[in-house]
PDB file of C-alpha atoms in Angstrom:
ATOM      1  CA  GLN A   1       0.569  23.713  10.297  1.00 82.00           C
ATOM      2  CA  GLY A   2       2.399  20.880  11.799  1.00 82.00           C
ATOM      3  CA  LYS A   3       3.906  23.073  14.419  1.00 86.00           C
ATOM      4  CA  GLN A   4       0.531  24.112  15.540  1.00 86.00           C
ATOM      5  CA  LEU A   5      -0.404  20.796  16.494  1.00 83.00           C
ATOM      6  CA  ASN A   6       0.376  19.093  19.921  1.00 85.00           C
ATOM      7  CA  SER A   7      -0.609  16.135  22.106  1.00 88.00           C
ATOM      8  CA  ASN A   8      -3.826  18.019  23.267  1.00 88.00           C
ATOM      9  CA  ASP A   9      -5.212  17.769  19.712  1.00 87.00           C
ATOM     10  CA  TYR A  10      -5.394  14.037  19.613  1.00 88.00           C
ATOM     11  CA  GLY A  11      -7.649  13.114  22.508  1.00 88.00           C
ATOM     12  CA  THR A  12      -6.832   9.770  24.115  1.00 91.00           C
ATOM     13  CA  LEU A  13      -3.999   9.079  21.849  1.00 91.00           C
ATOM     14  CA  GLY A  14      -2.499  12.335  22.756  1.00 90.00           C
ATOM     15  CA  LEU A  15      -2.707  11.562  26.487  1.00 92.00           C
ATOM     16  CA  SER A  16      -1.133   8.201  25.916  1.00 93.00           C
ATOM     17  CA  TRP A  17       1.880  10.019  24.134  1.00 93.00           C
ATOM     18  CA  LYS A  18       2.264  11.999  27.333  1.00 94.00           C
ATOM     19  CA  THR A  19       2.432   9.013  29.613  1.00 94.00           C
ATOM     20  CA  CYS A  20       4.592   6.698  27.410  1.00 94.00           C
ATOM     21  CA  LEU A  21       7.589   5.346  29.194  1.00 94.00           C
ATOM     22  CA  GLU A  22       9.896   6.202  26.415  1.00 94.00           C
ATOM     23  CA  ALA A  23       9.978   8.462  23.252  1.00 94.00           C
ATOM     24  CA  SER A  24       9.999   5.270  21.016  1.00 95.00           C
ATOM     25  CA  ASP A  25       6.656   4.298  22.417  1.00 94.00           C
ATOM     26  CA  VAL A  26       5.065   7.500  20.968  1.00 94.00           C
ATOM     27  CA  LEU A  27       5.915   6.132  17.395  1.00 94.00           C
ATOM     28  CA  ARG A  28       4.518   2.680  18.442  1.00 93.00           C
ATOM     29  CA  ASN A  29       1.190   4.284  19.598  1.00 93.00           C
ATOM     30  CA  VAL A  30       1.091   6.170  16.256  1.00 91.00           C
ATOM     31  CA  LYS A  31       1.169   2.995  14.359  1.00 92.00           C
ATOM     32  CA  ARG A  32      -1.352   1.220  16.547  1.00 90.00           C
ATOM     33  CA  TYR A  33      -3.856   3.762  17.160  1.00 89.00           C
ATOM     34  CA  MET A  34      -3.658   6.532  14.542  1.00 86.00           C
ATOM     35  CA  VAL A  35      -6.802   4.925  13.096  1.00 81.00           C
ATOM     36  CA  LEU A  36      -8.544   6.621  15.792  1.00 84.00           C
ATOM     37  CA  VAL A  37      -7.675  10.164  14.208  1.00 80.00           C
ATOM     38  CA  THR A  38      -7.568   9.437  10.633  1.00 78.00           C
ATOM     39  CA  ASN A  39      -8.051   6.355   8.093  1.00 70.00           C
ATOM     40  CA  ASP A  40      -6.353   8.113   5.272  1.00 72.00           C
ATOM     41  CA  GLY A  41      -3.503   6.166   4.426  1.00 75.00           C
ATOM     42  CA  THR A  42      -1.371   3.497   6.445  1.00 83.00           C
ATOM     43  CA  ILE A  43       1.337   3.760   8.933  1.00 89.00           C
ATOM     44  CA  ASP A  44       4.214   1.339   9.597  1.00 92.00           C
ATOM     45  CA  ILE A  45       7.237   1.227  11.855  1.00 94.00           C
ATOM     46  CA  HIS A  46      10.533  -0.589  10.923  1.00 94.00           C
ATOM     47  CA  GLU A  47      12.854  -1.188  13.893  1.00 93.00           C
ATOM     48  CA  ASN A  48      16.266  -2.641  14.279  1.00 93.00           C
ATOM     49  CA  ALA A  49      19.286  -2.242  16.570  1.00 91.00           C
ATOM     50  CA  SER A  50      20.348   1.058  15.411  1.00 94.00           C
ATOM     51  CA  THR A  51      17.364   2.900  13.802  1.00 95.00           C
ATOM     52  CA  ILE A  52      13.574   3.317  14.141  1.00 96.00           C
ATOM     53  CA  THR A  53      11.747   4.432  10.946  1.00 96.00           C
ATOM     54  CA  LEU A  54       8.032   5.463  10.658  1.00 96.00           C
ATOM     55  CA  THR A  55       6.638   5.344   7.093  1.00 94.00           C
ATOM     56  CA  LEU A  56       3.386   6.986   5.904  1.00 91.00           C
ATOM     57  CA  ASP A  57       1.744   5.681   2.817  1.00 87.00           C
ATOM     58  CA  ARG A  58      -0.930   7.948   1.615  1.00 77.00           C
ATOM     59  CA  ASP A  59      -2.242   8.751  -2.069  1.00 71.00           C
ATOM     60  CA  ILE A  60      -1.725  12.261  -3.518  1.00 68.00           C
ATOM     61  CA  TYR A  61      -5.131  12.114  -5.293  1.00 56.00           C
ATOM     62  CA  ARG A  62      -6.123  15.795  -4.913  1.00 59.00           C
ATOM     63  CA  LYS A  63      -4.546  19.099  -4.358  1.00 57.00           C
ATOM     64  CA  GLY A  64      -3.463  19.613  -0.754  1.00 64.00           C
ATOM     65  CA  ILE A  65      -2.510  15.934   0.091  1.00 66.00           C
ATOM     66  CA  LYS A  66       1.286  16.816  -0.107  1.00 74.00           C
ATOM     67  CA  THR A  67       0.603  19.129   3.010  1.00 77.00           C
ATOM     68  CA  THR A  68      -1.037  16.196   4.911  1.00 80.00           C
ATOM     69  CA  ILE A  69       1.970  14.036   4.311  1.00 84.00           C
ATOM     70  CA  GLU A  70       4.535  16.660   5.442  1.00 88.00           C
ATOM     71  CA  ALA A  71       2.628  17.956   8.555  1.00 88.00           C
ATOM     72  CA  PRO A  72       2.306  14.777  10.262  1.00 90.00           C
ATOM     73  CA  PHE A  73       6.184  14.353  10.399  1.00 93.00           C
ATOM     74  CA  VAL A  74       6.465  17.867  11.816  1.00 93.00           C
ATOM     75  CA  MET A  75       3.629  17.233  14.241  1.00 93.00           C
ATOM     76  CA  LEU A  76       5.347  13.889  15.220  1.00 93.00           C
ATOM     77  CA  LEU A  77       8.620  15.615  16.086  1.00 95.00           C
ATOM     78  CA  GLU A  78       6.904  18.463  17.886  1.00 94.00           C
ATOM     79  CA  VAL A  79       5.214  15.836  20.123  1.00 94.00           C
ATOM     80  CA  ILE A  80       8.373  14.062  20.878  1.00 95.00           C
ATOM     81  CA  LYS A  81       9.887  17.304  21.944  1.00 95.00           C
ATOM     82  CA  GLU A  82       6.921  18.129  24.023  1.00 94.00           C
ATOM     83  CA  VAL A  83       6.674  14.815  26.004  1.00 95.00           C
ATOM     84  CA  THR A  84      10.448  14.478  26.474  1.00 95.00           C
ATOM     85  CA  GLY A  85      11.356  18.171  26.982  1.00 94.00           C
ATOM     86  CA  LYS A  86      14.382  17.478  24.625  1.00 94.00           C
ATOM     87  CA  GLN A  87      15.407  18.739  21.346  1.00 93.00           C
ATOM     88  CA  VAL A  88      15.240  15.454  19.466  1.00 94.00           C
ATOM     89  CA  LYS A  89      16.018  15.335  15.920  1.00 95.00           C
ATOM     90  CA  PRO A  90      15.779  12.530  13.266  1.00 97.00           C
ATOM     91  CA  THR A  91      18.498  11.288  11.192  1.00 96.00           C
ATOM     92  CA  LYS A  92      16.741  11.218   7.986  1.00 96.00           C
ATOM     93  CA  VAL A  93      13.318  12.385   6.353  1.00 96.00           C
ATOM     94  CA  CYS A  94      12.089  11.276   3.036  1.00 95.00           C
ATOM     95  CA  PHE A  95       9.149  12.445   1.001  1.00 93.00           C
ATOM     96  CA  LYS A  96       7.864  10.556  -2.167  1.00 91.00           C
ATOM     97  CA  HIS A  97       6.543  13.772  -3.880  1.00 89.00           C
ATOM     98  CA  SER A  98       8.755  16.597  -5.197  1.00 88.00           C
ATOM     99  CA  ILE A  99       9.602  19.494  -3.002  1.00 86.00           C
ATOM    100  CA  SER A 100      10.979  22.564  -4.752  1.00 80.00           C
ATOM    101  CA  VAL A 101      12.599  24.153  -1.795  1.00 83.00           C
ATOM    102  CA  LEU A 102      14.135  21.620   0.617  1.00 88.00           C
ATOM    103  CA  GLU A 103      16.026  24.204   2.644  1.00 90.00           C
ATOM    104  CA  ASP A 104      13.038  25.065   4.789  1.00 90.00           C
ATOM    105  CA  PHE A 105      12.688  21.363   5.821  1.00 92.00           C
ATOM    106  CA  THR A 106      16.380  20.725   6.346  1.00 94.00           C
ATOM    107  CA  ASP A 107      16.526  23.877   8.547  1.00 94.00           C
ATOM    108  CA  TYR A 108      13.574  22.496  10.540  1.00 94.00           C
ATOM    109  CA  PHE A 109      14.306  18.895  10.850  1.00 95.00           C
ATOM    110  CA  ARG A 110      18.208  19.570  11.107  1.00 95.00           C
ATOM    111  CA  CYS A 111      19.028  16.483   9.197  1.00 96.00           C
ATOM    112  CA  PRO A 112      19.093  15.348   5.481  1.00 95.00           C
ATOM    113  CA  VAL A 113      15.634  15.663   3.853  1.00 95.00           C
ATOM    114  CA  TYR A 114      14.978  13.993   0.533  1.00 95.00           C
ATOM    115  CA  SER A 115      12.114  14.458  -2.104  1.00 92.00           C
ATOM    116  CA  ASN A 116      11.186  12.119  -4.888  1.00 92.00           C
ATOM    117  CA  ALA A 117      12.157   9.201  -2.618  1.00 93.00           C
ATOM    118  CA  GLU A 118      10.865   5.718  -2.629  1.00 92.00           C
ATOM    119  CA  GLU A 119       8.682   6.349   0.561  1.00 93.00           C
ATOM    120  CA  ASN A 120       7.324   8.970   3.054  1.00 94.00           C
ATOM    121  CA  SER A 121       9.445   8.175   6.121  1.00 95.00           C
ATOM    122  CA  ILE A 122      11.139   9.745   9.255  1.00 96.00           C
ATOM    123  CA  THR A 123      14.047   7.906  10.640  1.00 97.00           C
ATOM    124  CA  PHE A 124      15.507   8.254  14.254  1.00 97.00           C
ATOM    125  CA  ASP A 125      18.545   6.847  15.875  1.00 95.00           C
ATOM    126  CA  ALA A 126      17.067   4.136  18.278  1.00 94.00           C
ATOM    127  CA  GLU A 127      19.274   5.414  21.213  1.00 94.00           C
ATOM    128  CA  THR A 128      17.898   8.782  20.833  1.00 92.00           C
ATOM    129  CA  LEU A 129      14.477   7.614  21.395  1.00 94.00           C
ATOM    130  CA  LYS A 130      15.111   5.751  24.564  1.00 94.00           C
ATOM    131  CA  ILE A 131      14.611   8.929  26.370  1.00 93.00           C
ATOM    132  CA  THR A 132      12.146   8.711  29.218  1.00 94.00           C
ATOM    133  CA  THR A 133       9.003  10.997  28.840  1.00 95.00           C
ATOM    134  CA  LEU A 134       8.417  13.818  31.358  1.00 95.00           C
ATOM    135  CA  LYS A 135       5.185  12.215  32.626  1.00 94.00           C
ATOM    136  CA  ALA A 136       5.889   8.550  32.099  1.00 94.00           C
ATOM    137  CA  ASP A 137       3.451   6.484  34.118  1.00 93.00           C
ATOM    138  CA  ARG A 138       2.786   2.838  33.325  1.00 93.00           C
ATOM    139  CA  PHE A 139      -0.549   2.635  35.296  1.00 94.00           C
ATOM    140  CA  ILE A 140      -1.989   5.517  33.496  1.00 94.00           C
ATOM    141  CA  HIS A 141      -0.674   4.650  30.050  1.00 94.00           C
ATOM    142  CA  ASP A 142      -2.163   1.040  30.525  1.00 94.00           C
ATOM    143  CA  PHE A 143      -5.555   2.551  31.404  1.00 94.00           C
ATOM    144  CA  LEU A 144      -5.308   4.769  28.290  1.00 93.00           C
ATOM    145  CA  THR A 145      -4.331   1.931  26.039  1.00 93.00           C
ATOM    146  CA  GLN A 146      -7.316  -0.009  27.400  1.00 93.00           C
ATOM    147  CA  ARG A 147      -9.642   2.943  26.530  1.00 91.00           C
ATOM    148  CA  MET A 148      -8.036   3.145  23.002  1.00 92.00           C
ATOM    149  CA  GLU A 149      -8.757  -0.464  22.360  1.00 91.00           C
ATOM    150  CA  GLU A 150     -12.426   0.225  23.415  1.00 90.00           C
ATOM    151  CA  GLU A 151     -12.310   3.174  20.915  1.00 88.00           C
ATOM    152  CA  LYS A 152     -11.008   1.010  18.108  1.00 83.00           C
ATOM    153  CA  LYS A 153     -13.895  -1.485  18.679  1.00 82.00           C
ATOM    154  CA  GLU A 154     -16.337   1.489  18.406  1.00 82.00           C
ATOM    155  CA  LEU A 155     -14.656   2.543  15.251  1.00 76.00           C
ATOM    156  CA  SER A 156     -14.945  -1.032  13.834  1.00 72.00           C
ATOM    157  CA  GLN A 157     -18.690  -0.655  14.286  1.00 74.00           C
ATOM    158  CA  LYS A 158     -18.622   2.584  12.359  1.00 71.00           C
ATOM    159  CA  GLU A 159     -16.669   0.838   9.522  1.00 71.00           C
ATOM    160  CA  ASP A 160     -19.652  -1.605   9.319  1.00 76.00           C
ATOM    161  CA  GLU A 161     -21.807   1.418   8.793  1.00 78.00           C
ATOM    162  CA  PHE A 162     -19.222   2.534   6.076  1.00 83.00           C
ATOM    163  CA  THR A 163     -19.421  -0.703   4.275  1.00 86.00           C
ATOM    164  CA  GLU A 164     -23.225  -0.638   4.384  1.00 87.00           C
ATOM    165  CA  GLU A 165     -23.115   2.863   2.834  1.00 88.00           C
ATOM    166  CA  ILE A 166     -21.071   1.362  -0.214  1.00 91.00           C
ATOM    167  CA  ASN A 167     -23.636  -1.417  -0.378  1.00 90.00           C
ATOM    168  CA  LYS A 168     -26.412   1.188  -0.556  1.00 90.00           C
ATOM    169  CA  ILE A 169     -24.576   3.057  -3.420  1.00 92.00           C
ATOM    170  CA  LEU A 170     -24.136  -0.084  -5.361  1.00 92.00           C
ATOM    171  CA  LYS A 171     -27.750  -1.252  -5.001  1.00 90.00           C
ATOM    172  CA  GLU A 172     -29.035   2.219  -6.008  1.00 89.00           C
ATOM    173  CA  SER A 173     -26.815   2.494  -8.920  1.00 90.00           C
ATOM    174  CA  MET A 174     -26.688  -0.989 -10.233  1.00 88.00           C
ATOM    175  CA  ALA A 175     -29.402  -0.651 -13.069  1.00 83.00           C
ATOM    176  CA  SER A 176     -27.504   2.341 -14.523  1.00 86.00           C
ATOM    177  CA  GLY A 177     -24.179   0.869 -14.250  1.00 85.00           C
ATOM    178  CA  ILE A 178     -21.951  -0.389 -11.545  1.00 88.00           C
ATOM    179  CA  PRO A 179     -19.671   2.638 -10.362  1.00 89.00           C
ATOM    180  CA  SER A 180     -15.999   2.028 -10.093  1.00 90.00           C
ATOM    181  CA  LEU A 181     -14.165   2.013  -6.811  1.00 89.00           C
ATOM    182  CA  THR A 182     -12.795   5.489  -7.556  1.00 89.00           C
ATOM    183  CA  GLN A 183     -16.075   6.894  -8.282  1.00 91.00           C
ATOM    184  CA  ILE A 184     -17.535   5.488  -4.841  1.00 91.00           C
ATOM    185  CA  GLY A 185     -14.304   6.795  -3.163  1.00 87.00           C
ATOM    186  CA  ASP A 186     -14.842  10.207  -4.550  1.00 88.00           C
ATOM    187  CA  TYR A 187     -18.571  10.303  -3.411  1.00 87.00           C
ATOM    188  CA  LEU A 188     -17.422   9.263   0.077  1.00 87.00           C
ATOM    189  CA  GLY A 189     -14.538  11.659   0.297  1.00 86.00           C
ATOM    190  CA  VAL A 190     -11.763   9.206   0.192  1.00 83.00           C
ATOM    191  CA  SER A 191      -9.226   7.896  -2.438  1.00 84.00           C
ATOM    192  CA  GLY A 192      -9.942   4.562  -4.185  1.00 84.00           C
ATOM    193  CA  ARG A 193      -6.651   3.097  -2.599  1.00 82.00           C
ATOM    194  CA  THR A 194      -7.935   4.107   0.848  1.00 83.00           C
ATOM    195  CA  LEU A 195     -11.456   2.649   0.156  1.00 86.00           C
ATOM    196  CA  ARG A 196      -9.656  -0.503  -0.978  1.00 86.00           C
ATOM    197  CA  ARG A 197      -7.481  -0.633   2.175  1.00 81.00           C
ATOM    198  CA  ARG A 198     -10.559  -0.043   4.372  1.00 82.00           C
ATOM    199  CA  LEU A 199     -12.305  -2.953   2.789  1.00 86.00           C
ATOM    200  CA  SER A 200      -9.403  -5.210   3.110  1.00 82.00           C
ATOM    201  CA  ASP A 201      -9.144  -4.439   6.744  1.00 76.00           C
ATOM    202  CA  ARG A 202     -12.474  -6.246   7.004  1.00 78.00           C
ATOM    203  CA  ASP A 203     -11.463  -9.013   4.791  1.00 78.00           C
ATOM    204  CA  LEU A 204     -13.400  -7.678   1.903  1.00 84.00           C
ATOM    205  CA  THR A 205     -12.788  -6.600  -1.709  1.00 88.00           C
ATOM    206  CA  PHE A 206     -14.766  -4.229  -3.877  1.00 91.00           C
ATOM    207  CA  ARG A 207     -15.529  -7.247  -6.193  1.00 90.00           C
ATOM    208  CA  ASP A 208     -16.964  -9.080  -3.163  1.00 88.00           C
ATOM    209  CA  LEU A 209     -19.465  -6.177  -2.453  1.00 91.00           C
ATOM    210  CA  VAL A 210     -20.452  -6.038  -6.144  1.00 92.00           C
ATOM    211  CA  GLN A 211     -21.190  -9.724  -6.410  1.00 92.00           C
ATOM    212  CA  LYS A 212     -22.965  -9.712  -3.013  1.00 91.00           C
ATOM    213  CA  ASN A 213     -25.380  -7.052  -3.974  1.00 92.00           C
ATOM    214  CA  ARG A 214     -25.825  -8.359  -7.495  1.00 92.00           C
ATOM    215  CA  LYS A 215     -26.766 -11.796  -5.831  1.00 93.00           C
ATOM    216  CA  GLU A 216     -29.212 -10.082  -3.434  1.00 92.00           C
ATOM    217  CA  ILE A 217     -30.959  -8.017  -5.898  1.00 93.00           C
ATOM    218  CA  ALA A 218     -31.368 -10.860  -8.226  1.00 93.00           C
ATOM    219  CA  ILE A 219     -32.730 -13.032  -5.701  1.00 93.00           C
ATOM    220  CA  SER A 220     -35.129 -10.447  -4.438  1.00 93.00           C
ATOM    221  CA  LEU A 221     -36.356  -9.745  -7.956  1.00 93.00           C
ATOM    222  CA  LEU A 222     -36.811 -13.258  -8.835  1.00 93.00           C
ATOM    223  CA  SER A 223     -38.656 -13.923  -5.635  1.00 93.00           C
ATOM    224  CA  ASN A 224     -40.901 -10.855  -5.479  1.00 92.00           C
ATOM    225  CA  SER A 225     -41.431  -9.599  -9.090  1.00 92.00           C
ATOM    226  CA  SER A 226     -42.679 -10.796 -12.362  1.00 91.00           C
ATOM    227  CA  GLN A 227     -39.982  -9.300 -14.397  1.00 93.00           C
ATOM    228  CA  SER A 228     -38.383 -11.238 -16.945  1.00 94.00           C
ATOM    229  CA  ILE A 229     -34.984 -12.878 -16.490  1.00 94.00           C
ATOM    230  CA  GLY A 230     -33.593 -10.607 -19.183  1.00 93.00           C
ATOM    231  CA  GLU A 231     -34.806  -7.453 -17.315  1.00 93.00           C
ATOM    232  CA  ILE A 232     -33.514  -8.828 -14.014  1.00 94.00           C
ATOM    233  CA  ALA A 233     -29.965  -9.348 -15.775  1.00 92.00           C
ATOM    234  CA  PHE A 234     -30.064  -5.787 -16.784  1.00 92.00           C
ATOM    235  CA  LEU A 235     -31.123  -4.600 -13.316  1.00 91.00           C
ATOM    236  CA  THR A 236     -28.162  -6.361 -11.760  1.00 93.00           C
ATOM    237  CA  GLY A 237     -25.680  -4.822 -14.099  1.00 89.00           C
ATOM    238  CA  PHE A 238     -25.205  -7.696 -16.496  1.00 91.00           C
ATOM    239  CA  SER A 239     -25.027  -6.665 -20.356  1.00 87.00           C
ATOM    240  CA  GLU A 240     -26.049 -10.139 -21.338  1.00 91.00           C
ATOM    241  CA  GLN A 241     -28.534 -12.591 -19.953  1.00 93.00           C
ATOM    242  CA  SER A 242     -26.045 -15.446 -20.533  1.00 94.00           C
ATOM    243  CA  ALA A 243     -23.436 -13.956 -18.386  1.00 93.00           C
ATOM    244  CA  PHE A 244     -26.321 -13.374 -15.589  1.00 94.00           C
ATOM    245  CA  ASN A 245     -27.335 -16.980 -15.819  1.00 94.00           C
ATOM    246  CA  ARG A 246     -23.736 -18.186 -15.271  1.00 94.00           C
ATOM    247  CA  ALA A 247     -23.169 -15.886 -12.457  1.00 93.00           C
ATOM    248  CA  PHE A 248     -26.481 -16.879 -10.687  1.00 94.00           C
ATOM    249  CA  LYS A 249     -25.707 -20.592 -11.086  1.00 92.00           C
ATOM    250  CA  LYS A 250     -22.396 -19.938  -9.461  1.00 91.00           C
ATOM    251  CA  TRP A 251     -24.037 -18.151  -6.551  1.00 92.00           C
ATOM    252  CA  THR A 252     -26.825 -20.583  -5.914  1.00 92.00           C
ATOM    253  CA  GLY A 253     -26.191 -23.812  -7.841  1.00 92.00           C
ATOM    254  CA  GLN A 254     -29.377 -23.016  -9.844  1.00 93.00           C
ATOM    255  CA  THR A 255     -30.216 -21.177 -13.083  1.00 93.00           C
ATOM    256  CA  PRO A 256     -32.363 -18.160 -12.469  1.00 94.00           C
ATOM    257  CA  ASN A 257     -35.361 -19.851 -14.187  1.00 92.00           C
ATOM    258  CA  ASP A 258     -34.839 -23.013 -12.001  1.00 92.00           C
ATOM    259  CA  TYR A 259     -34.732 -21.069  -8.966  1.00 91.00           C
ATOM    260  CA  ARG A 260     -37.906 -19.044  -9.791  1.00 91.00           C
ATOM    261  CA  LYS A 261     -39.724 -22.372 -10.401  1.00 89.00           C
ATOM    262  CA  SER A 262     -38.603 -23.798  -7.105  1.00 88.00           C
ATOM    263  CA  LEU A 263     -40.218 -20.899  -5.124  1.00 82.00           C
TER     264      LEU A 263
END
């Protein structure tokens, strides 16, 4: 699966790999712009004088995720070979999950491969990645980088829509019980951990959204309905009116009853 992928499969990001000045820039662009391709998991790079290591943090929350951890490392190596024209090889590859037959991986990567490791990572000798790419072009690469920044802004707007989708789910389910982060993630097709990270990227937490929606529903019901305080407490996901009263006062500085009287 990984060997079938090449730079042409990754749009503007793939074009930027072709025009990078050095092979090491391919890894840096992966970290900076892989969000344009997937938001499942996080990528990081650790560099020192002798090595460059790319790590992939992705939850194995359903069958098949192991493949989506293995394939990107194969794809990455294939892309580096493609854009440099050299048979580059890493110095070490690690997978957190168990792999029953490591020989297939060691034969491909031509370096030590470890399973049940502390992280998913691929490490290169820093000097090895100083190779100039075949189509290195600073002007074109800068142009593509600018375009990718614009795409990231567009993606940020979509993330706002993603957050609104979570808000919608919370509002619709509030009266029947607040769903867990994992349940919402399952509904949206992402892991709970990925959902938490995507919210964190926007300086939000799941608890923030729950409280925000509880507050909005409570204020709307107090302002526009004749339902009792107890009924409103239930409709906002509180099992006891006293807990609702305390929460509402924390939100607004008033009790629900005082708030309604002030309207």
